[in-house]
Coordinates of C-alpha atoms in Angstrom, one line a residue:
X29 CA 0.0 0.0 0.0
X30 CA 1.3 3.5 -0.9
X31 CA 2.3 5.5 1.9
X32 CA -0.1 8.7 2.1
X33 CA 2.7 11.0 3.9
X34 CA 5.0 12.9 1.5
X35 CA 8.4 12.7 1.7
X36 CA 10.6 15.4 3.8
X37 CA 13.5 16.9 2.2
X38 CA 16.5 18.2 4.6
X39 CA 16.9 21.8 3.5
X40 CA 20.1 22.4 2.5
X41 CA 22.7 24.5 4.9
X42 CA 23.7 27.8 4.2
X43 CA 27.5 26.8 3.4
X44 CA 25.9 24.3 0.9
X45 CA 24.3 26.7 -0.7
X46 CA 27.2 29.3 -0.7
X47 CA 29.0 26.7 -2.5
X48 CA 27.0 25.7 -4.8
X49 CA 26.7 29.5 -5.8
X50 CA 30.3 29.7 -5.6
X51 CA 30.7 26.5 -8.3
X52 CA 28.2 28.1 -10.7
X53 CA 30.1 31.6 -10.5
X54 CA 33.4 29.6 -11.4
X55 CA 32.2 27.3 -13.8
X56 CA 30.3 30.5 -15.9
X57 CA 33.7 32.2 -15.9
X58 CA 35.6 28.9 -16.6
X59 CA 33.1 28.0 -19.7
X60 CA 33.5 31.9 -20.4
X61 CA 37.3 32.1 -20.7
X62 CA 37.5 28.7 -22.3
X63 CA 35.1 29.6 -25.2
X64 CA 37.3 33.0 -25.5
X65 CA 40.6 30.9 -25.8
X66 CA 38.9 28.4 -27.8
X67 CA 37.2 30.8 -30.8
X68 CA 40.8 33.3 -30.4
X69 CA 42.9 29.9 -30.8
X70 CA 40.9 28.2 -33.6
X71 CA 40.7 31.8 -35.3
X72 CA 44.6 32.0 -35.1
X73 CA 45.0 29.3 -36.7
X74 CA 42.3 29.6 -39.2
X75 CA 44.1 32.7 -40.6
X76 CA 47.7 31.4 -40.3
X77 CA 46.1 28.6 -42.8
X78 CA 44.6 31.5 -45.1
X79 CA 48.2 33.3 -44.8
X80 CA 49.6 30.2 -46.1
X81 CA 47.0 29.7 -48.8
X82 CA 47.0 33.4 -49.7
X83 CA 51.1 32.5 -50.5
X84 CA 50.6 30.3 -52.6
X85 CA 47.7 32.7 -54.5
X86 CA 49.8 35.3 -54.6
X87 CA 52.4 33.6 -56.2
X88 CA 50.1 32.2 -58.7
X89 CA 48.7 35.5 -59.4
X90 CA 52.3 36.8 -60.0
X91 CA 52.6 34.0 -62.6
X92 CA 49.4 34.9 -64.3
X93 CA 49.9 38.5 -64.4
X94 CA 53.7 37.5 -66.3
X95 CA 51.7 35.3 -68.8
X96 CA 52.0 32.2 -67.6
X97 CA 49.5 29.7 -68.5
X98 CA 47.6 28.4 -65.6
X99 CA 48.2 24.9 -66.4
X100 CA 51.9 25.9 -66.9
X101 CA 52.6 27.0 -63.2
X102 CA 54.3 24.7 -61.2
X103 CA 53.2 25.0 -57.4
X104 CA 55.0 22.0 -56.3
X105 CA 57.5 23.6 -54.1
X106 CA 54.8 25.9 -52.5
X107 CA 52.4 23.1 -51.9
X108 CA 52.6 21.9 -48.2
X109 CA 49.4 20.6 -48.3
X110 CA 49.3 17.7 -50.6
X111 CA 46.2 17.4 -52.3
X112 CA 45.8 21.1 -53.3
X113 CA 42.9 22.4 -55.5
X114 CA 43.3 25.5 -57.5
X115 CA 40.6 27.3 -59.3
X116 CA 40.3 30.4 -61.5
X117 CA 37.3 32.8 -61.2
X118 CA 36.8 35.8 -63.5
X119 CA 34.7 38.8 -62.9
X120 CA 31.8 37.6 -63.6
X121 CA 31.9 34.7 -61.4
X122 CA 32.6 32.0 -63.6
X123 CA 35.1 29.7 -63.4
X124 CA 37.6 29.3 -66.2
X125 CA 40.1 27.1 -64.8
X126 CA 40.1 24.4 -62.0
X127 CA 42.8 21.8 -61.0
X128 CA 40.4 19.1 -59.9
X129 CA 38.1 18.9 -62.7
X130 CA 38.6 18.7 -66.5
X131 CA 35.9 20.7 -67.3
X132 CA 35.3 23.8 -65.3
X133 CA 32.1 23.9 -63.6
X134 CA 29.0 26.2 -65.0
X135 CA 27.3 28.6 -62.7
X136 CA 28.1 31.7 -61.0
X137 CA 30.5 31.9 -57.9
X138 CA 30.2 35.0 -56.8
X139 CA 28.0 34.5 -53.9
X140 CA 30.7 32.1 -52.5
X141 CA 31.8 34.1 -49.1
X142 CA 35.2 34.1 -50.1
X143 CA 35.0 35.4 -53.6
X144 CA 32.8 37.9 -52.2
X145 CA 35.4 39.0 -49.3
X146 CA 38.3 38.9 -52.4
X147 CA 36.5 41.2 -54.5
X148 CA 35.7 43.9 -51.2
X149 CA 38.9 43.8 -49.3
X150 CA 41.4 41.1 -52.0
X151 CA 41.3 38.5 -49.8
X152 CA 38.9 36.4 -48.6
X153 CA 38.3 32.5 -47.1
X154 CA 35.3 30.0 -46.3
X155 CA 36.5 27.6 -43.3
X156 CA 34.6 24.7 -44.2
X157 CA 31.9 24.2 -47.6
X158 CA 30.7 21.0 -49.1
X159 CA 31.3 21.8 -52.8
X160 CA 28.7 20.4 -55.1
X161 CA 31.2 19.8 -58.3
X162 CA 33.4 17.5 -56.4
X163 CA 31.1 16.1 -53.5
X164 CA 33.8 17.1 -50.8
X165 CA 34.0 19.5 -48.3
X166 CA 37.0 21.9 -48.4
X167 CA 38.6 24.9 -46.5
X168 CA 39.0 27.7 -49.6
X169 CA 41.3 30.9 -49.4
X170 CA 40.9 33.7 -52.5
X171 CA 43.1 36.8 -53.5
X172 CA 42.0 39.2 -56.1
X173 CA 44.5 39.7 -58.4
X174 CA 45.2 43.3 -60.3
X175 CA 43.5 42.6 -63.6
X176 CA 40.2 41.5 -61.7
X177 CA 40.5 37.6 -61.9
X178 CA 40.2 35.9 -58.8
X179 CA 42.6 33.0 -57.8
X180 CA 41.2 30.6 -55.4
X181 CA 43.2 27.6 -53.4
X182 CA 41.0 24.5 -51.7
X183 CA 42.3 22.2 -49.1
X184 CA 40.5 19.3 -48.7
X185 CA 38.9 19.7 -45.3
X186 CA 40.0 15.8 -43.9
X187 CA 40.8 14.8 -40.6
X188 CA 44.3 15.6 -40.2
X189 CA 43.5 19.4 -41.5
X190 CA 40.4 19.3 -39.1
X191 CA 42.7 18.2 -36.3
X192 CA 45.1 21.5 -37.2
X193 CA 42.1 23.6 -36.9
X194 CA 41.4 22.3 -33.4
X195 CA 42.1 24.6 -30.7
X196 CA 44.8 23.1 -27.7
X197 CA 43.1 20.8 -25.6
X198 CA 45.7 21.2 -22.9
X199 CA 44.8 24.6 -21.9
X200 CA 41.6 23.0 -21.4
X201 CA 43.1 20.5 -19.3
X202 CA 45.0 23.3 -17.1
X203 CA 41.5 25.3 -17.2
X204 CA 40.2 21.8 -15.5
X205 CA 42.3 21.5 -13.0
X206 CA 42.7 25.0 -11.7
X207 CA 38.6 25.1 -11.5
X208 CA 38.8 21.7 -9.3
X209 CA 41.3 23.5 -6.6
X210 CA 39.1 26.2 -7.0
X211 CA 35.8 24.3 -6.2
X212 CA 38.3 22.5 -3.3
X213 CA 39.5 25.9 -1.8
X214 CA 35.8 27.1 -2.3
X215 CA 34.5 23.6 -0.5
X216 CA 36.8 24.6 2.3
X217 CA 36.1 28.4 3.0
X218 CA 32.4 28.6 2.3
X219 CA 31.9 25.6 4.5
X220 CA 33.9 27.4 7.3
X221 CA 32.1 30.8 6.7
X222 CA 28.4 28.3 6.5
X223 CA 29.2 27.1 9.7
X224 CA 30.5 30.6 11.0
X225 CA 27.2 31.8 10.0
X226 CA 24.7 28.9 10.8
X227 CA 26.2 29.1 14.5
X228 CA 25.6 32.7 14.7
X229 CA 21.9 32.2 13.3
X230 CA 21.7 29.4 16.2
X231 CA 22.9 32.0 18.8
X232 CA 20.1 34.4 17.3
X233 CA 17.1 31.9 17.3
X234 CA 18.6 30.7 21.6
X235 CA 18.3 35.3 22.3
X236 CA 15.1 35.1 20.3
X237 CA 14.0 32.3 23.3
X238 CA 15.8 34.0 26.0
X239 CA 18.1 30.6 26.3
X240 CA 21.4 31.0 27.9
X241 CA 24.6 31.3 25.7
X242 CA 27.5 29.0 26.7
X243 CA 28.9 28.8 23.7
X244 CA 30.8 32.0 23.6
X245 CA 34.4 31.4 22.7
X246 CA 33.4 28.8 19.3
X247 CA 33.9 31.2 16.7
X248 CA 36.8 31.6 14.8
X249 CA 39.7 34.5 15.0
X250 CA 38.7 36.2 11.9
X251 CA 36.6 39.4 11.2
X252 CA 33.8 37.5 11.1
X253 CA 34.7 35.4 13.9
X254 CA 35.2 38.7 16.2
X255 CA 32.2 40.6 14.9
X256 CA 30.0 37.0 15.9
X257 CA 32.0 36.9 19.5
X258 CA 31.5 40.8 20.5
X259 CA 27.3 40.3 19.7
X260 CA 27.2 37.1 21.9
X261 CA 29.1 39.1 24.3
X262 CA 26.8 42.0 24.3
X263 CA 23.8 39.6 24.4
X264 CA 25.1 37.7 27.7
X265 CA 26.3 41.0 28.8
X266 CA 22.5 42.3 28.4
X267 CA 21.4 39.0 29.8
X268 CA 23.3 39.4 32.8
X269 CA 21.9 43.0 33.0
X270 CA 18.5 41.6 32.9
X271 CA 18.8 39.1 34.9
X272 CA 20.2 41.5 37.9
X273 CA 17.7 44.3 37.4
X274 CA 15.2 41.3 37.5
X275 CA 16.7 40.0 40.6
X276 CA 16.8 43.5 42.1
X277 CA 13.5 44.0 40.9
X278 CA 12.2 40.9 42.7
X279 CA 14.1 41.7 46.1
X280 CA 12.9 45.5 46.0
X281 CA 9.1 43.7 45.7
X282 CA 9.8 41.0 48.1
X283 CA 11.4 44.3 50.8
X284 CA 8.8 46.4 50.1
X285 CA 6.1 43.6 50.9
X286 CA 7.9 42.9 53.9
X287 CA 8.4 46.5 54.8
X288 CA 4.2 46.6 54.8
X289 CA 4.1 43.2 56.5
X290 CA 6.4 44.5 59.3
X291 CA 4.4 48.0 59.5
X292 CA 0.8 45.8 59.4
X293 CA 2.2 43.8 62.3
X294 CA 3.7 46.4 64.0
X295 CA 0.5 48.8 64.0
X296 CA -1.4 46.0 65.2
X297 CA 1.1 45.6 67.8
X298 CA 0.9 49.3 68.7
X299 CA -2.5 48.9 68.7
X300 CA -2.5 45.8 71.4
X301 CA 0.7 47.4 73.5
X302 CA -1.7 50.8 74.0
X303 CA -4.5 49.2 75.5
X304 CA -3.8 47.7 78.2
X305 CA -1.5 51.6 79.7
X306 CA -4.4 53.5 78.1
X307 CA -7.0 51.1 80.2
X308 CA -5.0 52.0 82.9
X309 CA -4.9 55.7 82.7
X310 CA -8.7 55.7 82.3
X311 CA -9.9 53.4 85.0
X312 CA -7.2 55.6 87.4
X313 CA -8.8 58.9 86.3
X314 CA -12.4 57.5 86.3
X315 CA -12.0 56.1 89.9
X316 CA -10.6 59.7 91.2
X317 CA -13.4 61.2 89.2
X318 CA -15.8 59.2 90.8
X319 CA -14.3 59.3 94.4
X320 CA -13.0 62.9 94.6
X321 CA -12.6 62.6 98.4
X322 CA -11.1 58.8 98.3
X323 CA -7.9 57.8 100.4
X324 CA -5.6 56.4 97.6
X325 CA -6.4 59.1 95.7
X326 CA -1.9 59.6 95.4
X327 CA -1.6 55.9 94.6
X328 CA -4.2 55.9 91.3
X329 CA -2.5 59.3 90.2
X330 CA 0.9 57.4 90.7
X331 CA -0.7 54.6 88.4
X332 CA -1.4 56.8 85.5
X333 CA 1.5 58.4 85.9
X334 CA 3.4 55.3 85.4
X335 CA 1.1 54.1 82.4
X336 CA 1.6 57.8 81.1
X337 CA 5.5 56.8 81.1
X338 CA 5.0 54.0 79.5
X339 CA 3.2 54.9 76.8
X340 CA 5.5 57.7 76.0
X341 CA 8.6 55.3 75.8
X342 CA 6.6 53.4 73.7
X343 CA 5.9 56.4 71.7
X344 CA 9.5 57.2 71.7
X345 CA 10.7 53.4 70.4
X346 CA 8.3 53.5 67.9
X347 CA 9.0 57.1 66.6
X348 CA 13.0 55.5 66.8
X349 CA 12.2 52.3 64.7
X350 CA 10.0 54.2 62.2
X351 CA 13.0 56.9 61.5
X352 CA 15.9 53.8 61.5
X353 CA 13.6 52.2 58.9
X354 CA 12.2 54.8 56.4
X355 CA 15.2 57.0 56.2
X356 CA 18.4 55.5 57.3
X357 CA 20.8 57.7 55.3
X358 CA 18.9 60.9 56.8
X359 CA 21.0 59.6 59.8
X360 CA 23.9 62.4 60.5
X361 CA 27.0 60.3 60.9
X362 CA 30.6 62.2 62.8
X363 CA 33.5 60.7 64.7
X364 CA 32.0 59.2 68.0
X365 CA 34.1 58.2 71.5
X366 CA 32.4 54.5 71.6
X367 CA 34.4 54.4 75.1
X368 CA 33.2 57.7 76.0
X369 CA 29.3 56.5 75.1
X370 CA 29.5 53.1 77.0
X371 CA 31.3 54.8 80.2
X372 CA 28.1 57.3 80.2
X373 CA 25.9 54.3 79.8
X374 CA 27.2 52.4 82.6
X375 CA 27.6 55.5 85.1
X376 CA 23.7 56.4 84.3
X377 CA 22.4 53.0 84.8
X378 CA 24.8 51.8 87.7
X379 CA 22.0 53.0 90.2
X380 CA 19.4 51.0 88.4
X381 CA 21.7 47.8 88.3
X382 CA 22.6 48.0 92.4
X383 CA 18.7 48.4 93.0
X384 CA 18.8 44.9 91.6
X385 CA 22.0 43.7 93.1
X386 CA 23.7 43.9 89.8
X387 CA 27.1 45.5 88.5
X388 CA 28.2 46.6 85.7
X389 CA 32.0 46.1 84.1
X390 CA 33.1 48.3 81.7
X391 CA 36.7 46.6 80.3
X392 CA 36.7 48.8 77.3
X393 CA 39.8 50.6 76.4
X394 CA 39.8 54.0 75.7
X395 CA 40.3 55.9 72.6
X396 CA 38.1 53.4 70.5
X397 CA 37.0 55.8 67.7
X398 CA 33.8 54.8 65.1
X399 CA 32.4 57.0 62.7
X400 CA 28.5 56.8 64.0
X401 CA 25.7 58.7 65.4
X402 CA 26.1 59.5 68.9
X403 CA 22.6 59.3 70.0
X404 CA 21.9 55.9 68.2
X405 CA 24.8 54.1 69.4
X406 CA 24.1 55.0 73.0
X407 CA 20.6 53.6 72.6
X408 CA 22.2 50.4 71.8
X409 CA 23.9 49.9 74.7
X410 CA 21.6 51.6 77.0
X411 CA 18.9 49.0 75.8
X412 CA 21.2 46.3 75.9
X413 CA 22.1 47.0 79.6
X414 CA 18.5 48.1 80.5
X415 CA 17.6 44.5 79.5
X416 CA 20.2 43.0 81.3
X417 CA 19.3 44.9 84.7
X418 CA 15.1 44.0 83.9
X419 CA 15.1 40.1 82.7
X420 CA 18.6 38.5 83.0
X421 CA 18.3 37.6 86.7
X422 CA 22.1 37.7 87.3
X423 CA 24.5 39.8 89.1
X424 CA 26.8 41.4 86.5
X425 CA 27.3 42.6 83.3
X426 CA 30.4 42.9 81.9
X427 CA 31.1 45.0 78.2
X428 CA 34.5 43.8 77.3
X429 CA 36.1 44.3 73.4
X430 CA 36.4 41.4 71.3
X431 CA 39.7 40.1 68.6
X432 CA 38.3 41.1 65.3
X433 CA 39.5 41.1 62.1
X434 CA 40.9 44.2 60.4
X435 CA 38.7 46.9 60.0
X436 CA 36.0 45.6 62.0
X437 CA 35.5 46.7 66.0
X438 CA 33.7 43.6 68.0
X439 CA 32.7 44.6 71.7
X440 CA 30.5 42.0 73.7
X441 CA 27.7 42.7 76.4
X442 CA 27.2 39.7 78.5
X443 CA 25.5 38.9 81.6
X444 CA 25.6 36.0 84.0
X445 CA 21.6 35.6 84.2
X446 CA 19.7 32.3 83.5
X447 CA 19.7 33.1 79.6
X448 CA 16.8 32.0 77.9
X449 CA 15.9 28.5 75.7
X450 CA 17.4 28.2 72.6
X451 CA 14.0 28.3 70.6
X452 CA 14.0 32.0 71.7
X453 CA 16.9 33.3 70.8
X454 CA 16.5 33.7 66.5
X455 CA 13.1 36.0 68.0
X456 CA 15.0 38.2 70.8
X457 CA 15.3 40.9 67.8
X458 CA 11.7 41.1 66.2
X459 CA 9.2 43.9 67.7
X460 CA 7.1 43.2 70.9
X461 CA 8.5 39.9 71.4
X462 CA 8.3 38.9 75.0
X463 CA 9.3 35.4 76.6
X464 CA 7.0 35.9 80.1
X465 CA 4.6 38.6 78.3
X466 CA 3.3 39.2 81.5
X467 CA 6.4 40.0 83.3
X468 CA 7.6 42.0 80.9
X469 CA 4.7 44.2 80.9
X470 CA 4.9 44.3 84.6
X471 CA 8.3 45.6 84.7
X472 CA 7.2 48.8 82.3
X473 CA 9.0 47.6 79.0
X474 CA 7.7 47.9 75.6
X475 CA 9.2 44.8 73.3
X476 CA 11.2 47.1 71.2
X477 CA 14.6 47.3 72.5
X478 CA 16.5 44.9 71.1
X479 CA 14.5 45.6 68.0
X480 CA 16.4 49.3 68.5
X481 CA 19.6 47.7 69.4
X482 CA 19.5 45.9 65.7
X483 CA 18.3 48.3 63.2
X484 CA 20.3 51.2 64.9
X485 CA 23.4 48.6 64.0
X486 CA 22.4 48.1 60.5
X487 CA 22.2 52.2 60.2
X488 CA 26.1 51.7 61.0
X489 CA 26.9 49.1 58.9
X490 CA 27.7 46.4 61.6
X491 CA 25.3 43.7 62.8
X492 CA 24.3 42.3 66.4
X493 CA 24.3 38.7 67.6
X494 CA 23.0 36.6 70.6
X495 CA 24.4 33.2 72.4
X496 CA 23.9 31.4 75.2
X497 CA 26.8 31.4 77.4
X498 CA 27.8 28.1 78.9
X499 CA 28.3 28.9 82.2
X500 CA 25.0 31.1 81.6
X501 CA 23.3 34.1 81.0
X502 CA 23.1 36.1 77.3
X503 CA 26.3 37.5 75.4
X504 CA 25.4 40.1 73.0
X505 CA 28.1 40.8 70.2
X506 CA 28.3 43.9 68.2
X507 CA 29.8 44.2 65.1
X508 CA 30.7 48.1 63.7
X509 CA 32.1 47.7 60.4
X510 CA 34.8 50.7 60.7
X511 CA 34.9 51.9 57.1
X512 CA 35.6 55.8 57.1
X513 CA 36.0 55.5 60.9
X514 CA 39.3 55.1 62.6
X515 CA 39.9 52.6 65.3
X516 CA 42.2 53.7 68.3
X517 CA 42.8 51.3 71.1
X518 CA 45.1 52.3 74.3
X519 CA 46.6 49.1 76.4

């Protein structure tokens, strides 16, 4: 049964093509040059024939015009030919003698081309005419002699005259062989420059996808080689351009989303932290409204006082984290004493810390010098110790600096408390998180401190960490990257 599918034909590749336009080209100019060489040779020799007919005319013209009979003229000696006709034509075209016939033959010859070329220029030849007195074919040569007469020589046109006539097969032969290392030389560079050009319409058809390009160093060291390499450099170039503004695209989306889901949460936050000190503030001020005359009429005043307190260091942390967040460049950055900061810290909170049968250590040298903002890198450390003093339960603190590596200051806050669990400790830093929510709230903080502590540390280009201490308690290490910002330490 006949298969109903046509048959597929590979299209052929561009070098294929190229050569096969390539071969045509050559072989038109080949057959071009060697039909030139061939009409130019065979007419050479053609009229170097005629020149040695028109001799032996001439001569027999010279005998005829000195009276000689033409069956008297002896040619012998001129004849190279052999078998050599002669014929006599007078002006009007007949012919009065002829070597090759007895009788010469009726009609008129003057239409014969070479009788006609005598009689208009005085010479004149026919290459090759079948003669109808003799039956055979000759090559004919005329000369026009001064009294009008017309002498006419015939060579038989046989084989061996035939072969004299041919043009030179060898320069055919060389023609041959310089067009086959012409079609080999051609084979070779067109299939080159097709591949050159099939990889580069590869490369355009993987852009056209948006594939990657791995394939970048394949083309060859020539112009065209260099022009293909510098386009798939710009394209992976443009890729990679892409690609990263993509990427940076993407993060900016996924930062700004987070940015909302971080204000969402805290708002809602805010929202829960300010109920419970406004509920305060109200149920003090609507019992001393209600009960002007009442006994504990100081202590409820001293309640909304303290709830008033809280709320404004909530406030205040909130205002803090908003302007660390939104505008962290707007941040005014000078030379600051970090030993200077950290010795104020400890001397304001030193009262705070015995009330709890705490002290503080300050081991930092002096002279430690950080390009920073004064006001947020005492924050750090006064929340840092403030939640020391409040949660850790211990009996000192100790702020010690740390073996960094170059250009990098490390100082380390660490207590000797009961630390917390190790499921805390990647939370300590997000907003309003609380271990003992209760006590927390009890001992007037507001969740945001350590929140403080590690945005006011990525406004200075350093980072905070937290790790349990083995023999326990919380070490806090900061991390001030020191670019711009000379370090000075004193033993």
């Amino acid at each position: 049964m006949r298969s109903l599918h046509k048959p597929t034909y590979s299209k052929p590749t561009y070098s294929q093509r190229l050569f096969v336009w390539l071969l045509g080209y050559s072989l038109i100019i080949l057959v071009g040059m060697v039909s030139f060489q061939y009409s130019r040779e065979k007419a050479f020799k053609t009229r170097e024939l005629d020149g040695k007919l028109q001799i032996v005319n001439a001569y027999i013209a010279g005998e005829l015009e000195s009276g000689v009979s033409p069956r008297d003229i002896d040619i012998r000696r001129l004849n190279t030919f052999g078998d050599l006709r002669v014929s006599i034509i007078d002006r009007k075209g007949r012919v009065v003698y002829d070597t090759s016939l007895d009788t010469p033959p009726e009609g008129n010859h003057l239409e014969r081309e070479e009788i006609r070329e005598a009689l208009l220029t005085g010479s004149g030849y026919d290459v090759r005419r079948h003669s109808e007195t003799t039956g055979e074919t000759y090559f004919y040569s005329a000369h026009l002699t001064p009294e009008g007469m017309v002498v006419r020589t015939a060579v038989p046109y046989s084989a061996p005259l035939g072969k004299l006539l041919e043009a030179d097969y060898g320069f055919l032969w060389v023609m041959g062989l310089i067009m086959a290392v012409m079609c080999i030389a051609g084979y070779a560079a067109t299939r080159r420059l097709g591949q050159n050009v099939e990889r580069l319409s590869r490369f355009a058809k993987a852009a056209e996808r948006g594939e990657g390009i791995a394939d970048e160093s394949s083309f060859p060291h020539d112009e065209l080689g260099s022009i293909s390499s510098d386009i798939v450099r710009l394209y992976v170039k443009l890729r990679g351009a892409v690609e990263e503004r993509d990427r940076q695209h993407r993060e900016a989306m996924h930062q700004q989303r987070e940015k909302e889901r971080i204000k969402k949460q805290l708002t809602n936050n805010i929202n829960h932290e300010l109920k419970t000190p406004v509920a305060s503030v109200q149920a003090c001020l609507e019992t001393i409204a209600q009960h002007p005359e009442m006994a504990k009429r100081e202590e409820f005043v001293r309640r909304a006082l303290a709830a008033v307190a809280r709320l404004n260091s909530l406030l205040g942390d909130v205002a803090l984290l908003t302007r660390l967040e939104d505008a962290p460049g707007a941040v005014a950055m000078e030379p600051v004493d970090l030993s200077e900061v950290v010795a104020d810290i400890c001397a304001d909170k030193e009262t705070e810390a015995s009330a709890k049968g705490m002290t503080i250590a300050d081991r930092l040298p002096a002279g430690i010098m950080v390009e920073g903002n004064e006001g947020l890198i005492a924050s750090v450390f006064y929340n840092l110790l403030a939640n020391a003093i409040a949660y850790s339960g211990g009996t000192r603190v100790e702020i010690r600096k740390l073996r960094g590596a170059p250009g990098l200051v490390g100082i380390e806050v660490a207590d000797d408390g009961v630390g917390v669990a190790e499921e805390h400790l990647p939370h300590l830093f997000e907003r309003f998180y609380r271990i003992d929510k209760g006590r927390s709230r009890a001992l007037g903080g507001t969740g945001l401190g350590l929140a403080i502590v590690k945005n006011a540390m990525a406004v200075h280009g350093g980072k905070v960490t937290v790790a349990r201490r083995p023999d326990g308690g919380l070490a806090f290490t900061l991390v001030f990257t020191i670019t711009n910002a000379t370090v000075q330490t004193n033993p």
